[in-house]
Coordinates of C-alpha atoms in Angstrom, one line a residue:
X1 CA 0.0 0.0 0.0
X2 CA 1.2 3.4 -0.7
X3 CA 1.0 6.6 1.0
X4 CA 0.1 9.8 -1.0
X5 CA 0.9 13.2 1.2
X6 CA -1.2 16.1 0.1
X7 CA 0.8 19.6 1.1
X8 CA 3.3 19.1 2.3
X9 CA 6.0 22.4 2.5
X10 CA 2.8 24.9 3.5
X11 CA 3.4 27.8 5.5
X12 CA 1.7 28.6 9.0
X13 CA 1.2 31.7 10.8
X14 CA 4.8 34.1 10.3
X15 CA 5.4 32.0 7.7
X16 CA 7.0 28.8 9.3
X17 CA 7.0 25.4 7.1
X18 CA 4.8 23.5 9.3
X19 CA 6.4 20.0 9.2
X20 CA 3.6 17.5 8.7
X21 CA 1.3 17.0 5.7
X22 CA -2.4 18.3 5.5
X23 CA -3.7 15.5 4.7
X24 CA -2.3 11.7 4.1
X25 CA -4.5 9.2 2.0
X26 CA -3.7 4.8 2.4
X27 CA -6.0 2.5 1.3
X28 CA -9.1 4.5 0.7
X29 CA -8.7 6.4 4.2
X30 CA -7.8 10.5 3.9
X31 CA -6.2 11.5 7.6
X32 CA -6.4 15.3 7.3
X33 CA -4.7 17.0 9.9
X34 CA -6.1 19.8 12.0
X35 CA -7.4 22.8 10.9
X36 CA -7.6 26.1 12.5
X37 CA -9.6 29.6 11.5
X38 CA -6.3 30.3 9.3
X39 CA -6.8 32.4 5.6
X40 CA -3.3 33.4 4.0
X41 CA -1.0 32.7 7.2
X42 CA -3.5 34.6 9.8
X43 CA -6.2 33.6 12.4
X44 CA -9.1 34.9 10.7
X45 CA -11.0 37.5 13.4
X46 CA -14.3 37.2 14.8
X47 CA -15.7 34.6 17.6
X48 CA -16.4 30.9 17.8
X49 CA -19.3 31.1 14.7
X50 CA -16.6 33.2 12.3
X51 CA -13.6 30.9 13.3
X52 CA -15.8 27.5 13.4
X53 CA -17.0 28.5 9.7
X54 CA -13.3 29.0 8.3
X55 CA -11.7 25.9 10.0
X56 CA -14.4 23.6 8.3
X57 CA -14.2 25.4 5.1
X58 CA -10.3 24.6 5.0
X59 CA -10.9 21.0 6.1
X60 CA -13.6 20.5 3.4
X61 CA -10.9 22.6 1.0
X62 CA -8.2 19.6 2.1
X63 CA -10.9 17.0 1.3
X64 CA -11.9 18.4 -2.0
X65 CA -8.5 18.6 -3.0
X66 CA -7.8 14.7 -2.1
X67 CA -10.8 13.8 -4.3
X68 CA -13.1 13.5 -1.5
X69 CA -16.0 15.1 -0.3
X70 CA -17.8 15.4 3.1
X71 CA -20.4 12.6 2.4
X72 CA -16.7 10.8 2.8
X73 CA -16.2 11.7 6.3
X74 CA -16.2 8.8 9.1
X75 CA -15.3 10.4 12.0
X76 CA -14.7 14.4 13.0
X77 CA -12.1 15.3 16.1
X78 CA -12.9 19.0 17.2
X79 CA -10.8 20.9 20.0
X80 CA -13.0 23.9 21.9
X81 CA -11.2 26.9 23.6
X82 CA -14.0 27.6 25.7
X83 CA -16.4 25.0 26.4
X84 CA -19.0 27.8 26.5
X85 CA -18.3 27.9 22.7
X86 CA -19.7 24.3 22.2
X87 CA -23.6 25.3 21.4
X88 CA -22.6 28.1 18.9
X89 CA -20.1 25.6 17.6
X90 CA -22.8 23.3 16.6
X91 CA -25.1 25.2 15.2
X92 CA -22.2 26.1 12.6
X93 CA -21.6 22.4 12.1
X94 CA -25.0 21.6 11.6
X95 CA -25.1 23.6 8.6
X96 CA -22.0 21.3 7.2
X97 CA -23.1 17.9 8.7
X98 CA -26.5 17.8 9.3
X99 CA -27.7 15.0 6.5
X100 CA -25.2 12.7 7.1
X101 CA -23.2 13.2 9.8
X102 CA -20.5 11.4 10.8
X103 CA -19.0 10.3 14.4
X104 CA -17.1 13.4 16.5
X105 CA -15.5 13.6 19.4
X106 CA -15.1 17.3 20.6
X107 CA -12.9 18.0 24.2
X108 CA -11.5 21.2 25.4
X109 CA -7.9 22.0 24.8
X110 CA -5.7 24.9 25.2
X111 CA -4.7 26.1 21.1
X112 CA -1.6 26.3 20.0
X113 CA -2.4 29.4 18.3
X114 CA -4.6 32.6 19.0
X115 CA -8.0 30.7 18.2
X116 CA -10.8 29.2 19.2
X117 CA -11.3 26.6 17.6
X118 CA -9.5 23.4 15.3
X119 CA -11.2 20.3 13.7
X120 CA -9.5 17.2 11.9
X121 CA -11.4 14.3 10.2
X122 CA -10.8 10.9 8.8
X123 CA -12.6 10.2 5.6
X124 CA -12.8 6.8 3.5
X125 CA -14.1 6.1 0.0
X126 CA -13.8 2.2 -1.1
X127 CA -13.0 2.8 -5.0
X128 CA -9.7 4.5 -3.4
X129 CA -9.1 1.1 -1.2

């Protein structure tokens, strides 16, 4: 089985290589790695609904860019700030995942950068396998 790394060499906030891939597909199963509220190297501003919005949009951006979609998705990790965040936080991903969703898990966590919010997902399509 081979491994096929999707961005690889990208840049993160002051323009640091981050040293991992977006996203890493094997056997039908797309690992993409987590995503913050970031647009051309910056947290994007606003509370938890702006930042939940962008983070999503740039894991479905990965996805779409692997050849999958979010229909794809098995399983959703999301990391909260605030816990006091987590209602607002669903009613943005409702407007993603509501048809089919897929299994989450969502915990607090102290970022690693200025925002509020990340998400990472593992998606599988067989005709990939």
């Amino acid at each position: 089985m081979t491994i096929k790394r999707y961005g690889t060499g990208e840049k993160g906030a002051g323009g640091q290589p981050l040293p991992f891939a977006r996203a890493a597909e094997a056997g039908g199963w797309l690992y993409v790695s987590g995503q913050v509220p970031m647009e051309k190297g910056e947290i994007v501003p606003g509370g938890i609904v702006a930042q939940s919005h962008k983070a999503i949009q740039n894991m479905i951006a990965i996805l779409n860019e692997a050849g999958y979609g979010v229909e794809d998705i098995v399983r959703i990790g999301v990391w909260l700030d605030d816990p006091r965040d987590f209602w607002s936080f669903n009613g943005v991903y409702a407007e993603y995942f509501n048809e089919n969703p897929p299994a989450r898990a969502c915990v607090q966590s102290h970022m690693m950068v200025d925002c509020k919010v990340e998400v990472d997902c593992v998606a599988y399509r067989a005709d990939r396998a």
